[in-house]
CSV table of C-alpha atoms and ligand atoms in Angstrom, one decimal:
chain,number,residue,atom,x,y,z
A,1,UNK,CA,29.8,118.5,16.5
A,2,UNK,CA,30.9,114.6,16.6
A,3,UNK,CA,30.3,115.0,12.5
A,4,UNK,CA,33.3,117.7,12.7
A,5,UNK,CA,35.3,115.9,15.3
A,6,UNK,CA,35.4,112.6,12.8
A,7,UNK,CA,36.4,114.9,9.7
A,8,UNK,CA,39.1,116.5,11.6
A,9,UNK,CA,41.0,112.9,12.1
A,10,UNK,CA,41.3,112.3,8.3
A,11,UNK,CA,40.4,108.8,8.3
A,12,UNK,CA,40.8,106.5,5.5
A,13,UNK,CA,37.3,105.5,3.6
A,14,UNK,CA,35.6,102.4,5.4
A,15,UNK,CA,32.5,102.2,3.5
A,16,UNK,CA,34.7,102.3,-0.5
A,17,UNK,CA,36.0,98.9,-1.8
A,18,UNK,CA,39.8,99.1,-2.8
A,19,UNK,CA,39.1,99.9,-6.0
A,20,UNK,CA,36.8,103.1,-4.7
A,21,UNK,CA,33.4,101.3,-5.5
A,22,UNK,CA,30.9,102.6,-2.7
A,23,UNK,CA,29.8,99.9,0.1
A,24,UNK,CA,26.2,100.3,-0.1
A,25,UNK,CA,24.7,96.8,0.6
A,26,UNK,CA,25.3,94.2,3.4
A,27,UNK,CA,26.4,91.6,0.3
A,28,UNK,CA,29.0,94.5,-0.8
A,29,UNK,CA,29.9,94.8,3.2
A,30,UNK,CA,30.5,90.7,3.2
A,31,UNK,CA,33.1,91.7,0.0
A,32,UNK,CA,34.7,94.4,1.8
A,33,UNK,CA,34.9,93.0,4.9
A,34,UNK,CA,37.3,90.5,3.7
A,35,UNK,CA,39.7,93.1,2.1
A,36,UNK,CA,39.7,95.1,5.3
A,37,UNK,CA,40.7,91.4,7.4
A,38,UNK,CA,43.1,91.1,4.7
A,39,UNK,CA,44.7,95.1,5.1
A,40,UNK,CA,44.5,94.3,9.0
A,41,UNK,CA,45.7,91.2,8.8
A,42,UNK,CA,48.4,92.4,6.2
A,43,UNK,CA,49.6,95.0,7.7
A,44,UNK,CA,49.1,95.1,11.6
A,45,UNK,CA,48.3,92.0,13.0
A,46,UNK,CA,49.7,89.4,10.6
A,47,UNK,CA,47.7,86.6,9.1
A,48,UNK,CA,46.1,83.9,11.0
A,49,UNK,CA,46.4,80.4,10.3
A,50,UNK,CA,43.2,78.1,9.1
A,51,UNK,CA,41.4,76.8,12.2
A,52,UNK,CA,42.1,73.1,13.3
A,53,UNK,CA,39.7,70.4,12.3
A,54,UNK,CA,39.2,69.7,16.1
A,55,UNK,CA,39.9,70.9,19.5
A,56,UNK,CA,39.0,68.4,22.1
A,57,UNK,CA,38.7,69.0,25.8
A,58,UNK,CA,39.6,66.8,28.9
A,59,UNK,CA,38.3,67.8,32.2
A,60,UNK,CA,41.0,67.5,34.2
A,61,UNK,CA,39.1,69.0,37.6
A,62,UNK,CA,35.9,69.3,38.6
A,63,UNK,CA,34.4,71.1,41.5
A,64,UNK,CA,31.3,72.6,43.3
A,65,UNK,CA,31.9,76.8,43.4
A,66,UNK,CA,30.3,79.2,45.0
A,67,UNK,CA,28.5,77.5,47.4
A,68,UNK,CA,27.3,74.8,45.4
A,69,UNK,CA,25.7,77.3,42.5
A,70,UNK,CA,28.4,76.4,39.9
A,71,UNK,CA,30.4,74.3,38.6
A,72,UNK,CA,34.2,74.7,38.5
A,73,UNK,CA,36.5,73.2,35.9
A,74,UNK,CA,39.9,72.9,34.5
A,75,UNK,CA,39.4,71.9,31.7
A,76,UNK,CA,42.9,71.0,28.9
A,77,UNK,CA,41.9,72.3,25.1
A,78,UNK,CA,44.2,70.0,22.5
A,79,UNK,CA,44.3,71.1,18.8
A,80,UNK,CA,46.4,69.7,16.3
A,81,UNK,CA,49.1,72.4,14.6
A,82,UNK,CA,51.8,72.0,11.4
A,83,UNK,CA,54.6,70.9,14.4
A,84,UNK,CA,52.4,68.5,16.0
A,85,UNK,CA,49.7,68.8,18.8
A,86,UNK,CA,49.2,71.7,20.8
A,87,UNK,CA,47.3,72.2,24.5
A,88,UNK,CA,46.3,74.9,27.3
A,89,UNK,CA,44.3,74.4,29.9
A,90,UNK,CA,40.9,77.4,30.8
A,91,UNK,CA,39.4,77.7,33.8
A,92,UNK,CA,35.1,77.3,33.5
A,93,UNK,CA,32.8,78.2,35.5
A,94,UNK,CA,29.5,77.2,34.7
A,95,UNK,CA,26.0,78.2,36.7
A,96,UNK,CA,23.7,75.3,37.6
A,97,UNK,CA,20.9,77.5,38.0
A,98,UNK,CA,20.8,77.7,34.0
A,99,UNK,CA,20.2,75.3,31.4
A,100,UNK,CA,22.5,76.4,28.8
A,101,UNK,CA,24.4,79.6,30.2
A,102,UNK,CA,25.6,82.3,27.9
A,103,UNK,CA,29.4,82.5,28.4
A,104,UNK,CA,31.7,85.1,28.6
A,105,UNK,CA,35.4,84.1,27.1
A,106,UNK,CA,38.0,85.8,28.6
A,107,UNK,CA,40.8,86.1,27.9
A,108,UNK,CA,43.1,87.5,31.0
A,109,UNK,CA,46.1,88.6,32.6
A,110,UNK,CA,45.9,86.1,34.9
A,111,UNK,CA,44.6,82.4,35.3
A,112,UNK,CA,42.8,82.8,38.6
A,113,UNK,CA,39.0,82.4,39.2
A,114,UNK,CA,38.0,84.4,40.8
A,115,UNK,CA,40.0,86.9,40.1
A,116,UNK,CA,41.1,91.1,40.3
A,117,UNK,CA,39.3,92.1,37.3
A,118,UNK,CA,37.0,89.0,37.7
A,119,UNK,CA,34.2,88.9,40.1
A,120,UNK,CA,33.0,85.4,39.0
A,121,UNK,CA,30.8,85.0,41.4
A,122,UNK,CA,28.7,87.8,40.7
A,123,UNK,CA,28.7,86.9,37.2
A,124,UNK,CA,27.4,83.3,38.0
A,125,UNK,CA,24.7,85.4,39.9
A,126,UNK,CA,23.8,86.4,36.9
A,127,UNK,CA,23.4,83.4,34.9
A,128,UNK,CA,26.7,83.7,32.9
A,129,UNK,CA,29.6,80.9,32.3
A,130,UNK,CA,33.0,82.3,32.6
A,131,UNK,CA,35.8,80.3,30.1
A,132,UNK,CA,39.4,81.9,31.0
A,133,UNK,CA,42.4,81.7,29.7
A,134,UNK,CA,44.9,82.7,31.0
A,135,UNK,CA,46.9,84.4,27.8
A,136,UNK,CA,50.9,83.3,29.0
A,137,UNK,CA,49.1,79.9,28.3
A,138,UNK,CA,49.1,80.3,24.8
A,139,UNK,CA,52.6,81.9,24.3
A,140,UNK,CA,54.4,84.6,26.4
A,141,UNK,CA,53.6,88.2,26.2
A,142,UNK,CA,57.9,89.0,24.8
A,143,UNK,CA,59.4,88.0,21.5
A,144,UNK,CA,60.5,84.8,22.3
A,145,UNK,CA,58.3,82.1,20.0
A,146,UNK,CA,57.3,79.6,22.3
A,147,UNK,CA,53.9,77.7,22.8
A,148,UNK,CA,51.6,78.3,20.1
A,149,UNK,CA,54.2,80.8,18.1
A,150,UNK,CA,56.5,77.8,17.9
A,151,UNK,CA,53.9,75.7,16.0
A,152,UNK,CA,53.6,77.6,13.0
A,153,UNK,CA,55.9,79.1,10.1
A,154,UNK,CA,55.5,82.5,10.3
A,155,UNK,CA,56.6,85.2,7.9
A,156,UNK,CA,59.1,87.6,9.0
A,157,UNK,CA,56.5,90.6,7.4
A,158,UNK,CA,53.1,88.9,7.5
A,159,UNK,CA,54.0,86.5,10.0
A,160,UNK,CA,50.8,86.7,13.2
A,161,UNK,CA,52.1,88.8,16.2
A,162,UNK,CA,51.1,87.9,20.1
A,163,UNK,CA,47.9,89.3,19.7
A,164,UNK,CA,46.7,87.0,16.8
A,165,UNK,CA,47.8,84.0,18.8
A,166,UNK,CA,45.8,85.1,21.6
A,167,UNK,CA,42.8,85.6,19.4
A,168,UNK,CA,43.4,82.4,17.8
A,169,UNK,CA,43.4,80.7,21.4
A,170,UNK,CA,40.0,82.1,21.6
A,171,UNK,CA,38.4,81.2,19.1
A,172,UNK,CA,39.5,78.1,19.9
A,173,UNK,CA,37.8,77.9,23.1
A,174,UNK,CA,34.5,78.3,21.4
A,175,UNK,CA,35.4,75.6,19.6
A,176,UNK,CA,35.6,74.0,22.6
A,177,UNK,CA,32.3,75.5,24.0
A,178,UNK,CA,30.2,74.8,21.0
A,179,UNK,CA,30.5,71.0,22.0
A,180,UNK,CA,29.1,71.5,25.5
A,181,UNK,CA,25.6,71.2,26.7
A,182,UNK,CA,25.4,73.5,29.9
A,183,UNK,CA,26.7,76.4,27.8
A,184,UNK,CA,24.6,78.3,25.0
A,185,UNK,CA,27.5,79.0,22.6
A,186,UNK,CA,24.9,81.2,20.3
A,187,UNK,CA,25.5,83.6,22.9
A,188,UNK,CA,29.2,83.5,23.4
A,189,UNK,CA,31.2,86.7,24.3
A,190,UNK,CA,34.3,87.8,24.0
A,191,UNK,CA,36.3,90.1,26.5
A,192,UNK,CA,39.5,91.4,27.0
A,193,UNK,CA,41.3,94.6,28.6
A,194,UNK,CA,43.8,96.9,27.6
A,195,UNK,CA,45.9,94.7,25.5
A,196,UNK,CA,44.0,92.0,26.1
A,197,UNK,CA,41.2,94.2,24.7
A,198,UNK,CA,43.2,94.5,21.6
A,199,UNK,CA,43.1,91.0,21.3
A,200,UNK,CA,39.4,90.6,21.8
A,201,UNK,CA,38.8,93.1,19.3
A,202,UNK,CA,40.7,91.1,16.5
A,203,UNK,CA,39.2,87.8,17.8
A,204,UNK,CA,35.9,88.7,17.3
A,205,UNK,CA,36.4,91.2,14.4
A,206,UNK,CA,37.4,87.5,12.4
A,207,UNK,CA,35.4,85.1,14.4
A,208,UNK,CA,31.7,85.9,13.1
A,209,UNK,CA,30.5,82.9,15.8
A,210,UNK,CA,31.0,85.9,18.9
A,211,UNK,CA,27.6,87.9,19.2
A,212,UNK,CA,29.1,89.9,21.1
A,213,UNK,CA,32.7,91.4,21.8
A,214,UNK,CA,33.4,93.6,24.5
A,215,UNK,CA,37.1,95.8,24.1
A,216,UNK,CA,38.0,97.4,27.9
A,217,UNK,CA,40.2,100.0,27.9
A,218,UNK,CA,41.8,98.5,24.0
A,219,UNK,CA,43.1,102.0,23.4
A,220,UNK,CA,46.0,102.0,20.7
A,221,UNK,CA,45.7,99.6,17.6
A,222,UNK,CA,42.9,98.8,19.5
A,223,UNK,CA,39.4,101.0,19.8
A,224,UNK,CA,41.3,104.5,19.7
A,225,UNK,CA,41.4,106.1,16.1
A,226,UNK,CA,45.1,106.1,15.9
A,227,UNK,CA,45.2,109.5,13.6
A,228,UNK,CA,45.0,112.5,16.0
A,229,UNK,CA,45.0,110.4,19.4
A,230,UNK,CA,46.5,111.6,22.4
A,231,UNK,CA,48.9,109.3,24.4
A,232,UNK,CA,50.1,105.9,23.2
A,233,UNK,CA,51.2,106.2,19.5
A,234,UNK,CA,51.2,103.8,16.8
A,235,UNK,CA,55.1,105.0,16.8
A,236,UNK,CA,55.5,104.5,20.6
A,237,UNK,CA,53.4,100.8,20.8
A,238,UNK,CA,55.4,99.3,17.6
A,239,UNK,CA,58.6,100.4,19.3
A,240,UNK,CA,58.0,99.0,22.6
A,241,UNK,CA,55.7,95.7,21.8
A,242,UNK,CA,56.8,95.0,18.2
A,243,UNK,CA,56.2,91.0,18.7
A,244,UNK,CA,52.1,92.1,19.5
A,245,UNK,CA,52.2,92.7,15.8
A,246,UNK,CA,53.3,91.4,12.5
A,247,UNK,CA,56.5,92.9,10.7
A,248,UNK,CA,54.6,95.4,8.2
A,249,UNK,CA,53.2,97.6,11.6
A,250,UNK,CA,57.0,99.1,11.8
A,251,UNK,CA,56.7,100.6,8.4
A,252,UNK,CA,53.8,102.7,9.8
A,253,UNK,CA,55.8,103.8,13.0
A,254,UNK,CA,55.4,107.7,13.1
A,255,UNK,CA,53.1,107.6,9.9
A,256,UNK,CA,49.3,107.1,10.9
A,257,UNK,CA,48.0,109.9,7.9
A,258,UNK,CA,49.0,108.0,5.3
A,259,UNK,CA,48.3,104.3,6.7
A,260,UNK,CA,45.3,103.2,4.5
A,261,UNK,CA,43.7,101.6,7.9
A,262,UNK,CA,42.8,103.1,10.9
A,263,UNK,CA,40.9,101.5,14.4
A,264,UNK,CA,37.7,102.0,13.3
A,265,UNK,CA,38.0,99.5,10.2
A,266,UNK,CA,38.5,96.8,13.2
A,267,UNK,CA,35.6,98.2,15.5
A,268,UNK,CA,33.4,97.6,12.2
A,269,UNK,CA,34.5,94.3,11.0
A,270,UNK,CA,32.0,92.9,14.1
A,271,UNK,CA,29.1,94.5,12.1
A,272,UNK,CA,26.1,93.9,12.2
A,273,UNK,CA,26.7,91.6,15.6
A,274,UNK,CA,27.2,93.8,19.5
A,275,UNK,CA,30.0,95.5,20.4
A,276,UNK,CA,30.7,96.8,23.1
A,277,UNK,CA,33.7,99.5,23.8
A,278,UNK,CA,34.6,100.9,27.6
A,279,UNK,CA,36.9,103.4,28.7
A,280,UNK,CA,37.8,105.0,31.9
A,281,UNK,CA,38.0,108.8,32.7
A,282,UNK,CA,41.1,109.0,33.8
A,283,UNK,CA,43.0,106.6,31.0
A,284,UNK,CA,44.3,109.1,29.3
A,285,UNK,CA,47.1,106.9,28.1
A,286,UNK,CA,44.8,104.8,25.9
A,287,UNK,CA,42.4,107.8,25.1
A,288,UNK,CA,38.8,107.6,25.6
A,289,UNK,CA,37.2,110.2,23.8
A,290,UNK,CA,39.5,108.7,19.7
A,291,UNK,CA,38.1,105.6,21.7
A,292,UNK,CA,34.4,107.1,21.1
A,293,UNK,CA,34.9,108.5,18.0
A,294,UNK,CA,36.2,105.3,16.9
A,295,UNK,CA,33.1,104.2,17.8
A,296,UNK,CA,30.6,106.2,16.4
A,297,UNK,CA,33.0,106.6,13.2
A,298,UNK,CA,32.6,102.2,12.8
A,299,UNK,CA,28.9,102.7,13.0
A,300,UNK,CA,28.3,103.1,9.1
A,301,UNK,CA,28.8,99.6,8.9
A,302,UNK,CA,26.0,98.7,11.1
A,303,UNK,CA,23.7,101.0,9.2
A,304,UNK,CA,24.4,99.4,6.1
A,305,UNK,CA,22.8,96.0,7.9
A,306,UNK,CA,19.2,98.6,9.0
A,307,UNK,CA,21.1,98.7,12.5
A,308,UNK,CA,21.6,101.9,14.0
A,309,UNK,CA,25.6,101.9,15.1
A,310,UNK,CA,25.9,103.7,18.5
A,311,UNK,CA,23.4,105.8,19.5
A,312,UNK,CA,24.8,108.9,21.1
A,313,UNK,CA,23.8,112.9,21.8
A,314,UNK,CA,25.6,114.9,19.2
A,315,UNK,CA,28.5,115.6,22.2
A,316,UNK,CA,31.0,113.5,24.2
A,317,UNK,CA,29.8,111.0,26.3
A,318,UNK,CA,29.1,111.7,29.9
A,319,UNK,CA,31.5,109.4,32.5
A,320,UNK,CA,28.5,106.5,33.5
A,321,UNK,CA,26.4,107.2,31.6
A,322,UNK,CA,26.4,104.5,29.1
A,323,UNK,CA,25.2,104.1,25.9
A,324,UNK,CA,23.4,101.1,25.1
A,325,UNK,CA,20.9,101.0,22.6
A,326,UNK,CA,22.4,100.5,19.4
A,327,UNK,CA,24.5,97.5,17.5
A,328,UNK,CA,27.3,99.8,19.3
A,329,UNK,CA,28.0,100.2,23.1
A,330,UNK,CA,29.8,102.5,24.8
A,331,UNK,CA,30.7,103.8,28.3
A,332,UNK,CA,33.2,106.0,29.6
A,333,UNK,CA,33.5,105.2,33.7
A,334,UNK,CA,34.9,107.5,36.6
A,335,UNK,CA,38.4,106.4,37.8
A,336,UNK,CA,42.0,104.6,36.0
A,337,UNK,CA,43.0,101.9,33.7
A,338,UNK,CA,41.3,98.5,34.7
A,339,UNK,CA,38.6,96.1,34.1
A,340,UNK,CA,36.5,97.3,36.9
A,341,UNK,CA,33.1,95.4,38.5
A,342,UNK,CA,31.9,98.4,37.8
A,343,UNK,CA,32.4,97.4,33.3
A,344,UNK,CA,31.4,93.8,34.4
A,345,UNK,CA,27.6,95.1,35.5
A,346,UNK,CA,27.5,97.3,32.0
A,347,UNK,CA,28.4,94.4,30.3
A,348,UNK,CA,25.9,92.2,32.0
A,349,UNK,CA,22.9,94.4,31.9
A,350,UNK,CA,23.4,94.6,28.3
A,351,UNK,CA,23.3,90.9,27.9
A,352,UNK,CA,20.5,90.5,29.6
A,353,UNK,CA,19.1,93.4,27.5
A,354,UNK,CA,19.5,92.1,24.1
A,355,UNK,CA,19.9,88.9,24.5
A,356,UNK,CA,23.1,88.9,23.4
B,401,GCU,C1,50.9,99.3,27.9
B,401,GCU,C2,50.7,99.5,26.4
B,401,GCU,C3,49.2,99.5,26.1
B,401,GCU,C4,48.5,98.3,26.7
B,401,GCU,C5,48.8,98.2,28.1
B,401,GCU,C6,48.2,97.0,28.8
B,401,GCU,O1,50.5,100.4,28.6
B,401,GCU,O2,51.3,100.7,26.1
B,401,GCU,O3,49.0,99.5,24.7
B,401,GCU,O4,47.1,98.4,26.4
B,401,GCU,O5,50.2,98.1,28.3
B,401,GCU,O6,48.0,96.0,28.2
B,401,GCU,O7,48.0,97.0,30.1
């Protein structure tokens, strides 16, 4: 049944090399992988610049949280860029109950800790850093090139949308991380929602460090397989939020048959490490069930690596019922669009799981 449900959405080959060589090793997976980043990157999201040598960190708060079980922090991230230095501040939280606590970057609507979407505390209960950033930080969710976009040369076609600079952001907040004791940056993950989700996705489809990257409610030019999707369209998304993406995306407007990428090429580029992709029931907007199929339609990359991608019933999922057991995640939750406490114990129980 899924089998039939896949063929029906006429995606392009994931497993075939450009020049229609088949992918059947995890050293011809390392070769494709970098012509999908390239097609994404090409075409969608627009090319991200090399990483700076260095991104130091000044704590510029410090405080007890949580009744004295954490540590809070503001702490100001400084990298140096082609127009001179750049800087944005995260919020940490770090549990002193751990040694070196597994972290969960995330990158949010908002800068508040705790926060709507955010239980922190609970998270802290359960032995996990938070490192947020608060995305406006970076550069504003419109057209207009300030912060990070104003650092860069960009071109007009190629050029990295809002999305990339988010995902740049971070990645550069594990940079960050990985020179901290109290946090175990080999089990760093990334989260976003909706299109913050988007972003996570495309961070840790590029940044191989993430063991884990968890997309809520990505939906369109996010998790969703974009041929065949209901609700937001490729057409509708690079109409109303061109700047999200590079030039190229408009030439696809109203065309997602003969676009030689598709969603699940993304999902897979985090092969053979944990991802994990949520919907909600009633999000009909960004489309759970092409959000699924993405899913189980990315998972030939993991089995190329001997790990099974998601592991599902031949049917639709079931709403919370998740599935867990695989290199793949998935769970479709009762209710509307929103990083719910509900995702947040998912998440966490699969941490604590895998190890991840
Ligand atoms: C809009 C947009 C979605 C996006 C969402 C969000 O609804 O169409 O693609 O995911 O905003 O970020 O909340």
């Amino acid at each position: 049944m899924l089998k039939e449900k896949i063929a029906a959405r006429g995606l392009p080959a994931l497993m075939r090399m450009n020049d229609g060589r088949a992918v059947k090793t995890p050293d011809d997976w390392r070769a494709r992988r970098k012509e999908l980043i390239e097609l994404l990157s090409r075409e969608e999201y627009g090319f991200t610049p090399a990483a700076p040598d260095k991104v130091s960190g000044d704590i510029e708060t410090s405080a007890d949280a949580f009744a004295g079980k954490a540590v809070q922090q503001t702490v100001r991230l400084s990298f140096d860029t082609p127009k001179g230095p750049f800087s944005f501040p995260i919020t940490l939280v770090v549990p002193k109950a751990v040694k070196k606590a597994p972290v969960f970057v995330c990158v949010a609507f908002r800068p508040n800790v705790p926060d709507t979407g955010l239980p922190a505390e609970e998270i802290v209960d359960h032995g996990f850093a938070i490192a947020n950033i608060f995305y406006k930080d970076v550069t504003d969710d419109s057209a207009v090139p300030d912060g990070l976009a104003a650092l860069y040369p960009r071109d007009e076609k190629t050029g990295w949308g809002k999305i990339g600079m988010w995902a740049f952001a971070s990645s550069r907040v594990l940079d960050y991380l990985e020179t901290r004791e109290d946090i175990d940056h080999t089990r760093a993950a990334v989260i976003g929602h909706s299109r913050l989700g988007k972003t996570a996705l495309w961070c840790g489809a590029q940044d191989e460090r993430f063991s884990l990257v968890i997309s809520n409610d990505s939906g369109c030019s996010g998790a969703a397989i974009s041929r065949g999707k209901v609700g937001e369209s490729v057409d509708r998304i690079a109409h109303v939020f061109p700047f999200w993406f590079c030039g190229n995306y408009q030439a696809w407007r109203g065309r997602d048959e003969e676009a030689p990428f598709d969603p699940p090429m993304l999902l897979a580029l985090v092969a053979p490490r944990k991802l994990y992709v949520c919907s909600a029931e009633e999000d009909s907007w960004a489309d759970p069930e092409s959000e699924f199929l993405g899913c189980v339609a990315a998972s030939e990359a993991w089995t190329i690596h001997r790990v099974p991608g998601l592991i599902t019933p031949d049917e639709l999922p079931r709403v919370g019922e998740p599935l867990m057991d695989g290199g793949i995640c998935y769970h479709v939750r009762a209710g509307s669009h929103f990083l719910s406490r509900t995702d947040w114990l998912y998440h966490m129980a699969c941490r604590e799981r895998f190890g991840v």
